[in-house]
Coordinates of C-alpha atoms in Angstrom, one line a residue:
M980 CA 0.0 0.0 0.0
S981 CA 1.4 3.4 -1.0
K982 CA 1.9 6.2 1.5
Q983 CA -0.7 8.3 -0.3
V984 CA -3.3 5.5 0.0
E985 CA -2.4 5.2 3.7
K986 CA -2.9 8.9 4.2
I987 CA -6.2 8.8 2.4
K988 CA -7.3 6.0 4.7
E989 CA -6.2 8.0 7.7
L990 CA -8.2 11.0 6.4
I991 CA -11.3 8.8 6.0
A992 CA -10.9 7.4 9.5
K993 CA -10.5 10.9 11.0
R994 CA -13.7 12.0 9.2
E995 CA -15.6 9.1 10.6
Q996 CA -14.3 9.9 14.1
A997 CA -15.3 13.5 13.8
R998 CA -18.8 12.6 12.6
L999 CA -19.3 10.6 15.8
G1000 CA -18.9 13.8 17.9
G1001 CA -18.7 12.8 21.6
G1002 CA -19.0 9.1 20.7
E1003 CA -21.7 6.5 20.2
K1004 CA -22.7 6.3 23.9
A1005 CA -23.1 10.1 24.0
I1006 CA -25.2 10.0 20.8
E1007 CA -27.4 7.3 22.4
K1008 CA -27.9 9.5 25.4
Q1009 CA -28.8 12.4 23.1
H1010 CA -31.4 10.3 21.4
A1011 CA -32.7 9.0 24.7
R1012 CA -33.5 12.6 25.6
G1013 CA -35.7 12.9 22.5
K1014 CA -33.1 15.1 20.7
Y1015 CA -31.3 14.7 17.4
T1016 CA -27.6 15.3 17.1
A1017 CA -26.1 18.4 15.5
R1018 CA -25.3 16.6 12.2
E1019 CA -28.8 15.0 12.0
R1020 CA -30.3 18.4 12.4
I1021 CA -28.3 19.9 9.7
E1022 CA -29.0 17.0 7.4
M1023 CA -32.8 17.5 7.9
L1024 CA -32.5 21.3 7.3
V1025 CA -30.4 21.5 4.1
D1026 CA -30.7 20.2 0.6
A1027 CA -29.4 16.6 0.3
G1028 CA -25.7 16.5 -0.3
S1029 CA -25.2 20.3 -0.2
F1030 CA -23.5 20.7 3.2
E1031 CA -19.8 21.7 3.1
E1032 CA -18.3 21.4 6.5
Y1033 CA -15.5 23.7 7.8
D1034 CA -13.0 23.0 10.5
M1035 CA -13.9 19.4 11.1
F1036 CA -10.5 18.7 12.6
K1037 CA -10.3 21.7 14.9
L1038 CA -9.4 21.0 18.6
H1039 CA -9.5 23.1 21.7
R1040 CA -6.3 24.3 23.3
C1041 CA -7.3 24.2 27.0
T1042 CA -5.2 22.2 29.4
N1043 CA -6.9 23.3 32.7
F1044 CA -8.6 20.7 34.9
G1045 CA -7.5 17.8 32.7
M1046 CA -9.2 19.2 29.5
E1047 CA -6.2 18.0 27.4
K1048 CA -7.6 14.5 27.9
K1049 CA -11.0 15.5 26.5
Q1050 CA -10.3 16.1 22.9
Y1051 CA -12.9 15.6 20.2
L1052 CA -12.4 16.5 16.5
G1053 CA -14.5 19.5 15.6
D1054 CA -14.8 20.6 19.3
G1055 CA -18.5 20.7 19.9
V1056 CA -19.9 22.6 16.9
V1057 CA -20.6 21.5 13.3
A1058 CA -20.3 24.5 10.9
G1059 CA -20.4 25.1 7.2
S1060 CA -22.3 26.2 4.2
A1061 CA -25.2 24.5 2.3
T1062 CA -28.3 25.3 0.3
I1063 CA -31.9 25.3 1.2
A1064 CA -34.3 25.2 -1.8
G1065 CA -31.2 25.9 -3.9
R1066 CA -30.3 29.1 -2.0
L1067 CA -27.0 29.5 -0.2
V1068 CA -27.1 29.5 3.6
Y1069 CA -24.5 29.3 6.4
V1070 CA -25.3 27.1 9.3
Y1071 CA -23.8 25.9 12.6
A1072 CA -25.2 23.5 15.1
Q1073 CA -23.9 23.0 18.6
D1074 CA -23.1 19.4 19.5
F1075 CA -24.3 18.5 23.0
T1076 CA -22.5 15.2 22.8
V1077 CA -19.2 17.0 23.1
N1078 CA -18.6 18.5 26.5
G1079 CA -22.3 19.3 26.7
G1080 CA -22.0 21.7 23.8
S1081 CA -20.2 24.1 26.0
L1082 CA -18.6 27.0 24.2
S1083 CA -14.8 27.1 23.9
E1084 CA -12.5 29.7 22.3
T1085 CA -12.0 27.4 19.3
M1086 CA -15.7 26.8 19.0
A1087 CA -16.3 30.5 18.9
Q1088 CA -13.7 30.8 16.1
K1089 CA -15.5 28.2 14.0
I1090 CA -18.8 30.0 14.5
C1091 CA -17.3 33.4 13.7
K1092 CA -15.8 32.0 10.5
V1093 CA -19.1 31.0 9.1
M1094 CA -20.7 34.2 10.2
D1095 CA -18.0 36.2 8.5
M1096 CA -18.4 34.2 5.3
A1097 CA -22.2 34.7 5.5
M1098 CA -21.6 38.4 5.6
T1099 CA -19.1 38.3 2.7
M1100 CA -21.4 36.2 0.5
G1101 CA -24.7 37.9 1.5
A1102 CA -26.4 34.8 2.7
P1103 CA -28.6 34.0 5.7
V1104 CA -27.0 32.4 8.8
I1105 CA -28.8 29.8 10.8
C1106 CA -27.7 28.6 14.3
M1107 CA -29.0 25.6 16.2
N1108 CA -28.4 26.0 19.9
D1109 CA -28.0 23.0 22.2
S1110 CA -25.3 24.0 24.8
G1111 CA -24.6 24.1 28.5
G1112 CA -23.1 27.5 28.1
A1113 CA -19.5 28.8 28.4
R1114 CA -16.8 26.2 29.0
I1115 CA -15.9 27.0 32.6
Q1116 CA -12.5 25.4 32.3
E1117 CA -11.5 28.1 29.7
G1118 CA -12.5 31.0 31.9
I1119 CA -12.2 34.4 30.2
C1120 CA -11.4 32.9 26.8
A1121 CA -14.8 31.4 26.6
L1122 CA -16.4 34.7 27.5
A1123 CA -14.3 36.4 24.9
G1124 CA -15.6 33.9 22.4
Y1125 CA -19.2 34.9 23.2
G1126 CA -18.2 38.5 22.8
E1127 CA -16.8 37.9 19.3
I1128 CA -20.0 36.1 18.3
F1129 CA -22.3 38.8 19.7
E1130 CA -20.4 41.5 17.8
R1131 CA -20.9 39.7 14.6
N1132 CA -24.6 39.3 15.4
I1133 CA -24.8 43.0 15.8
L1134 CA -22.9 43.9 12.6
A1135 CA -24.9 41.4 10.6
S1136 CA -28.2 42.8 11.9
G1137 CA -30.2 44.3 9.0
V1138 CA -27.6 43.0 6.5
I1139 CA -28.3 39.3 6.4
P1140 CA -31.2 37.3 8.0
Q1141 CA -30.2 35.6 11.2
I1142 CA -32.3 32.7 12.5
S1143 CA -31.8 30.8 15.8
A1144 CA -33.3 27.4 16.6
I1145 CA -33.1 26.5 20.3
M1146 CA -33.1 22.7 20.5
G1147 CA -31.8 22.3 24.0
P1148 CA -30.3 24.4 26.8
C1149 CA -29.4 28.0 26.2
A1150 CA -28.5 29.7 29.5
G1151 CA -26.5 32.6 30.9
G1152 CA -24.7 34.9 28.5
A1153 CA -25.4 32.4 25.7
V1154 CA -28.9 33.7 25.3
Y1155 CA -27.8 37.0 23.9
S1156 CA -26.7 35.6 20.5
P1157 CA -30.3 34.3 19.8
G1158 CA -31.6 37.5 21.4
L1159 CA -29.7 39.5 18.8
T1160 CA -31.0 37.5 15.8
D1161 CA -34.1 38.2 13.7
F1162 CA -36.1 35.1 14.6
I1163 CA -36.1 32.5 17.3
I1164 CA -37.7 29.0 17.2
M1165 CA -37.8 27.0 20.4
K1166 CA -38.5 23.2 20.7
E1167 CA -41.1 22.5 23.4
Q1168 CA -40.1 20.4 26.4
T1169 CA -36.4 20.1 25.6
S1170 CA -35.3 23.7 25.2
Y1171 CA -35.1 26.6 27.6
M1172 CA -33.6 30.1 27.7
F1173 CA -32.8 32.1 30.8
L1174 CA -30.1 34.4 32.1
T1175 CA -30.1 32.8 35.6
G1176 CA -31.2 29.2 36.2
P1177 CA -33.7 27.8 38.8
K1178 CA -31.0 27.2 41.5
V1179 CA -29.7 30.8 41.3
V1180 CA -33.3 32.1 41.4
K1181 CA -34.0 30.0 44.4
T1182 CA -30.9 31.3 46.2
V1183 CA -31.3 34.9 45.4
T1184 CA -35.1 35.4 45.6
G1185 CA -36.4 32.3 47.3
E1186 CA -38.6 31.5 44.4
D1187 CA -39.0 27.8 43.6
I1188 CA -39.4 27.2 39.9
D1189 CA -38.3 24.7 37.3
A1190 CA -36.5 25.3 34.0
E1191 CA -39.6 24.8 31.9
H1192 CA -41.7 27.4 33.8
L1193 CA -38.7 29.8 34.1
G1194 CA -37.6 29.8 30.5
G1195 CA -39.4 27.1 28.4
A1196 CA -40.8 27.5 25.0
S1197 CA -44.3 28.1 26.1
V1198 CA -43.2 30.9 28.5
H1199 CA -41.2 32.7 25.8
A1200 CA -43.9 32.2 23.2
T1201 CA -46.8 33.5 25.3
K1202 CA -45.5 35.7 28.1
S1203 CA -42.1 37.3 27.3
G1204 CA -42.3 37.3 23.5
V1205 CA -38.6 36.2 23.3
T1206 CA -39.3 33.4 20.9
H1207 CA -41.2 33.8 17.7
F1208 CA -42.2 30.2 17.3
A1209 CA -42.7 27.1 19.6
A1210 CA -42.4 23.8 17.8
K1211 CA -43.7 20.5 19.1
T1212 CA -40.9 18.5 17.4
E1213 CA -37.5 19.2 15.9
E1214 CA -38.9 18.3 12.5
E1215 CA -41.5 21.0 12.9
A1216 CA -38.9 23.5 13.9
I1217 CA -36.8 22.8 10.9
E1218 CA -39.8 23.0 8.6
M1219 CA -40.6 26.4 10.1
I1220 CA -37.1 27.6 9.2
K1221 CA -37.5 26.5 5.6
S1222 CA -40.9 28.2 5.4
L1223 CA -39.6 31.4 6.9
L1224 CA -36.6 31.5 4.5
S1225 CA -39.0 31.2 1.5
Y1226 CA -40.5 34.6 2.4
I1227 CA -37.3 36.6 3.0
P1228 CA -34.4 37.7 0.8
S1229 CA -30.8 36.5 1.3
N1230 CA -29.5 39.9 2.2
N1231 CA -30.5 43.6 2.4
T1232 CA -29.6 44.3 -1.3
E1233 CA -32.0 41.7 -2.7
E1234 CA -35.7 41.2 -2.8
A1235 CA -37.5 38.2 -1.4
P1236 CA -38.0 35.3 -3.9
R1237 CA -41.1 35.6 -6.1
V1238 CA -43.3 32.6 -6.7
E1239 CA -45.7 31.8 -9.5
C1240 CA -49.2 33.0 -8.5
T1241 CA -52.1 30.7 -9.4
D1242 CA -54.7 32.8 -7.6
P1243 CA -56.4 35.4 -9.8
I1244 CA -55.3 38.9 -8.8
D1245 CA -58.8 40.2 -9.4
R1246 CA -60.5 37.5 -7.3
M1247 CA -63.3 39.1 -5.3
D1248 CA -64.6 37.7 -2.0
D1249 CA -68.2 38.7 -1.3
T1250 CA -67.9 37.6 2.4
L1251 CA -65.8 40.8 3.0
N1252 CA -68.8 42.9 2.2
E1253 CA -70.6 41.5 5.2
I1254 CA -67.8 40.8 7.7
I1255 CA -68.0 44.0 9.7
P1256 CA -70.8 43.7 12.3
D1257 CA -73.5 46.4 12.6
D1258 CA -72.7 46.7 16.3
P1259 CA -69.4 48.7 16.6
N1260 CA -68.6 46.8 19.8
Q1261 CA -69.0 43.4 18.3
A1262 CA -65.8 41.6 17.3
Y1263 CA -64.9 39.7 14.1
D1264 CA -61.9 37.6 13.1
M1265 CA -59.2 39.4 11.2
Y1266 CA -57.7 36.1 10.1
K1267 CA -60.7 35.7 7.9
V1268 CA -59.9 39.0 6.2
I1269 CA -56.2 38.0 5.7
G1270 CA -57.2 34.6 4.3
A1271 CA -59.6 36.3 1.9
V1272 CA -57.1 38.7 0.3
T1273 CA -53.7 36.8 0.2
D1274 CA -52.6 34.4 -2.5
N1275 CA -54.5 31.1 -1.9
G1276 CA -55.4 32.3 1.6
E1277 CA -51.9 31.4 2.8
F1278 CA -50.4 33.2 5.8
F1279 CA -47.2 32.5 7.7
E1280 CA -47.7 34.1 11.1
I1281 CA -44.9 35.4 13.3
Q1282 CA -45.3 35.2 17.1
P1283 CA -48.8 33.8 16.9
K1284 CA -49.1 33.1 20.6
F1285 CA -47.8 36.5 21.9
A1286 CA -49.8 39.8 22.0
K1287 CA -52.7 38.3 20.1
N1288 CA -54.4 41.7 19.8
I1289 CA -52.1 42.3 16.8
I1290 CA -51.2 39.9 14.0
T1291 CA -47.9 39.9 12.2
G1292 CA -46.7 37.6 9.5
F1293 CA -45.8 37.0 5.9
A1294 CA -48.0 36.4 2.9
R1295 CA -47.9 36.8 -0.8
F1296 CA -49.8 39.0 -3.2
N1297 CA -49.4 38.0 -6.9
G1298 CA -46.4 36.0 -5.8
Q1299 CA -44.7 38.8 -4.1
S1300 CA -43.7 38.4 -0.4
V1301 CA -45.3 41.0 1.9
G1302 CA -45.3 41.6 5.6
I1303 CA -48.8 41.9 7.1
V1304 CA -49.6 43.9 10.3
A1305 CA -53.2 43.7 11.4
N1306 CA -55.2 44.6 14.5
Q1307 CA -57.2 41.7 15.8
P1308 CA -60.7 42.8 17.0
A1309 CA -61.3 39.3 18.5
A1310 CA -58.6 39.9 21.1
Y1311 CA -59.0 42.8 23.5
A1312 CA -61.0 44.6 20.8
G1313 CA -57.7 45.0 18.8
V1314 CA -56.3 47.7 21.2
L1315 CA -52.6 48.5 21.1
D1316 CA -50.7 47.9 24.3
V1317 CA -47.0 47.4 25.4
N1318 CA -46.6 43.9 24.0
A1319 CA -48.5 44.5 20.8
S1320 CA -46.4 47.7 20.1
R1321 CA -43.2 45.8 20.7
K1322 CA -44.2 42.9 18.5
A1323 CA -45.3 45.0 15.6
A1324 CA -42.5 47.5 15.7
R1325 CA -39.8 44.8 15.5
F1326 CA -41.6 43.1 12.6
V1327 CA -42.0 46.4 10.7
R1328 CA -38.3 47.1 11.2
F1329 CA -37.3 43.6 9.9
C1330 CA -39.5 44.1 6.8
D1331 CA -38.0 47.5 6.2
A1332 CA -34.4 46.3 6.6
F1333 CA -35.0 43.5 4.0
N1334 CA -37.0 45.3 1.4
I1335 CA -40.3 43.6 2.1
P1336 CA -43.4 45.8 1.5
I1337 CA -45.8 46.2 4.4
V1338 CA -49.6 45.9 4.3
S1339 CA -51.4 47.1 7.4
L1340 CA -55.0 46.1 8.1
V1341 CA -56.4 48.6 10.7
D1342 CA -59.2 48.3 13.2
V1343 CA -57.9 49.9 16.4
P1344 CA -60.0 51.7 19.0
G1345 CA -56.9 53.1 20.8
F1346 CA -54.3 52.2 23.4
L1347 CA -55.2 50.0 26.4
P1348 CA -55.7 52.4 29.4
G1349 CA -54.7 51.7 33.0
T1350 CA -51.8 52.0 35.4
G1351 CA -50.4 48.6 34.3
Q1352 CA -49.8 50.0 30.9
E1353 CA -48.6 53.4 31.9
Y1354 CA -46.2 52.0 34.6
N1355 CA -44.7 49.6 32.0
G1356 CA -43.9 52.4 29.6
V1357 CA -46.7 52.2 27.0
I1358 CA -45.7 55.7 25.8
L1359 CA -42.2 54.5 24.9
H1360 CA -43.4 51.2 23.5
G1361 CA -46.1 52.8 21.4
A1362 CA -43.5 55.3 20.2
K1363 CA -41.4 52.3 18.9
L1364 CA -44.2 51.3 16.5
L1365 CA -44.7 54.9 15.5
Y1366 CA -40.9 55.2 14.9
A1367 CA -40.8 51.9 13.0
Y1368 CA -43.6 52.9 10.5
G1369 CA -42.3 56.5 10.1
E1370 CA -38.8 55.4 9.4
A1371 CA -39.7 52.6 7.0
T1372 CA -38.9 53.4 3.3
V1373 CA -40.4 50.2 1.8
P1374 CA -43.8 50.3 0.1
K1375 CA -46.6 50.8 2.7
V1376 CA -50.2 50.0 1.9
T1377 CA -52.8 50.6 4.6
I1378 CA -56.4 49.5 4.7
T1379 CA -58.7 50.9 7.4
L1380 CA -61.5 48.5 7.9
R1381 CA -63.4 50.0 10.9
K1382 CA -62.1 51.9 13.9
S1383 CA -59.0 54.1 13.7
Y1384 CA -59.1 56.5 16.6
G1385 CA -56.7 59.0 18.1
G1386 CA -53.1 58.3 18.6
S1387 CA -53.5 54.7 17.5
H1388 CA -54.7 56.0 14.1
I1389 CA -51.4 57.8 13.7
V1390 CA -49.3 54.9 14.9
M1391 CA -50.8 52.4 12.4
S1392 CA -49.1 53.7 9.3
C1393 CA -51.2 56.8 8.6
K1394 CA -50.6 59.1 5.6
Q1395 CA -48.5 61.4 7.7
L1396 CA -46.0 58.6 8.5
R1397 CA -45.3 58.4 4.7
G1398 CA -47.9 55.8 4.0
D1399 CA -47.9 55.3 0.2
M1400 CA -51.4 54.1 -0.4
N1401 CA -54.0 54.5 2.3
Y1402 CA -57.4 53.0 1.6
A1403 CA -60.5 52.7 3.7
W1404 CA -63.6 50.6 3.6
P1405 CA -67.0 52.4 3.8
T1406 CA -67.3 51.1 7.4
A1407 CA -64.2 53.0 8.5
E1408 CA -64.4 55.4 11.4
I1409 CA -61.4 57.7 11.5
A1410 CA -61.6 60.3 14.3
V1411 CA -60.0 61.6 17.4
M1412 CA -62.1 59.3 19.5
G1413 CA -65.4 57.3 19.4
G1414 CA -68.7 59.0 19.6
A1415 CA -69.6 58.1 23.2
G1416 CA -66.3 59.4 24.5
A1417 CA -66.4 62.5 22.4
V1418 CA -69.8 63.7 23.5
E1419 CA -68.9 63.2 27.1
V1420 CA -66.1 65.6 26.7
L1421 CA -67.9 68.1 24.5
F1422 CA -71.3 68.2 26.0
A1423 CA -71.0 66.9 29.6
R1424 CA -71.8 70.3 31.1
E1425 CA -74.6 71.1 28.7
A1426 CA -76.2 67.7 29.3
K1427 CA -76.7 68.5 33.0
D1428 CA -79.1 71.3 32.1
Q1429 CA -81.3 69.1 29.9
E1430 CA -84.5 67.5 31.0
N1431 CA -83.3 64.2 29.6
P1432 CA -79.5 64.1 29.7
A1433 CA -79.3 60.6 28.3
Q1434 CA -81.5 61.4 25.3
F1435 CA -79.5 64.6 24.7
L1436 CA -76.2 62.8 24.7
A1437 CA -77.5 60.1 22.4
E1438 CA -78.6 62.7 19.9
K1439 CA -75.2 64.4 20.1
E1440 CA -73.5 61.0 19.7
A1441 CA -75.5 60.3 16.6
E1442 CA -74.6 63.7 15.2
Y1443 CA -70.9 63.2 16.0
T1444 CA -70.9 59.7 14.5
K1445 CA -72.6 61.0 11.3
L1446 CA -70.0 63.8 11.0
F1447 CA -66.8 62.0 11.9
A1448 CA -67.3 58.3 12.1
N1449 CA -66.8 57.6 8.4
P1450 CA -64.0 57.5 5.9
Y1451 CA -65.1 60.5 3.8
N1452 CA -64.1 63.2 6.3
A1453 CA -60.5 61.9 6.1
A1454 CA -60.8 61.4 2.3
K1455 CA -61.9 65.0 2.0
Y1456 CA -58.5 66.1 3.2
G1457 CA -56.5 63.6 1.2
Y1458 CA -55.6 61.5 4.2
I1459 CA -57.3 58.6 2.6
D1460 CA -56.5 58.0 -1.1
D1461 CA -59.7 56.1 -1.9
V1462 CA -62.7 54.4 -0.2
I1463 CA -62.9 50.9 -1.7
E1464 CA -65.4 48.1 -1.8
P1465 CA -64.3 45.5 0.7
R1466 CA -64.6 42.5 -1.7
N1467 CA -62.2 44.2 -4.1
T1468 CA -59.5 44.6 -1.4
R1469 CA -57.1 42.0 -2.8
F1470 CA -57.0 43.6 -6.3
R1471 CA -56.5 47.1 -4.9
I1472 CA -53.6 45.9 -2.7
I1473 CA -51.9 44.1 -5.6
R1474 CA -52.3 47.1 -7.9
A1475 CA -50.9 49.4 -5.3
L1476 CA -47.9 47.1 -4.8
Q1477 CA -47.3 46.9 -8.5
Q1478 CA -47.3 50.7 -8.7
L1479 CA -44.9 51.0 -5.8
Q1480 CA -42.3 48.5 -7.2
T1481 CA -40.0 51.3 -8.3
K1482 CA -40.4 53.4 -5.1
K1483 CA -37.2 55.1 -4.1
L1484 CA -37.1 56.9 -0.7
T1485 CA -34.1 57.6 1.6
N1486 CA -34.0 59.0 5.1
P1487 CA -31.8 62.0 6.1
A1488 CA -28.1 61.1 6.4
K1489 CA -27.2 60.3 10.0
K1490 CA -25.2 57.7 12.0
H1491 CA -28.4 56.2 13.3
G1492 CA -31.6 57.3 14.9
N1493 CA -32.3 57.2 18.7
I1494 CA -35.4 54.9 18.7
P1495 CA -37.1 54.9 22.1
L1496 CA -35.9 51.6 23.3

């Protein structure tokens, strides 16, 4: 046997060794926990045979606490490039079978390499987290590694899409990398995210809580809003990543992929002409409106379990990817509050960063009142959404379906926030406030002198409603571009988007704005 053949055999053996990660026993333990290995996850995610791995033979350099005896090829993270649906992506997956996936200096170098390449090539980066945190034996070097990763997350923000899938533990400082990315997907039951674990919480505060209730997928999907999606299985999480990628471009200089549209652009839906209840206090389901106007009724929702009073997500109109922001009258009457403002503002800013037009469906009675909201800074959080819409330079199409009152009218992509096409249904009520509230302010004193104050106020409310609670007053001043028939909404949105394809708008030159964070 020639030396060259021997060396090739040695290479093949080393590759096989590297693919085993922490070894067969560690892989069995991983499977016993109901989790896939890093390589299995990547294989499920990317196109068959497309994965090109980097730094398979990298080893850590730590000799503290006997670490020199715990050497595994690749050192706890599998990283490289691949394609998904034929599009280039960069991906890394932490390997829990190697030292619990703990981050070392060399692991950070591998991660930073693929992140740098993603930036150079203008391709999305996908990380799959399953790690016990920093490798304690490496001390400050592990922390420095996290710092290098975080800096790249920051520099990549708004340049390339960043997606995090939390498949296992993600605790301590490690949570900040997913927190800096655009979208987070958490696997139910096996994943958790928190800065301080249950033991520390118990010691410091005396609170007794387990990992699932402190930072599990359901907590972050419904209460904190940290995660955008909660998946029941790893397969579902990976399908979510693929679906998400289909709606977004590879970088901030491109547009999202267009798909062939088989749904007629002039399709009318007569149910929209009857969807608004006669009683202004009666709710209806905004999802039915979305399903009636988008291509084939398809809608990929973002943060579906958080702040349900506002709906955010991606859809297509005539094959073009669009971001939808819609008030949901069936949840808290569609009011804006702290969480709804945060949710929508972040989504609007993502769409603007990546050239995705925004369609807003408006039915908002105002901001949620109360000390709970005021003490939690609803002014600043509401200002975030105001800022996001006002700063956005992508095409913006707004449809007012029913209520649009006061400050919430301004916040929801009004004409003065550089809304491009602002339409209204005949049922729209655009005013400073609703009729009942307005007459109480305007005629409270006068009503006291009347023989029948209730009747007097009812008459004044009817007068106010006739004068202001309609779209024509706003249209008179040009604040509404047209009042449209509800069943024709799909066609009007598509035609507006076609008109706005060549839109060019830039903001004043500056280092950056000071958004009210």
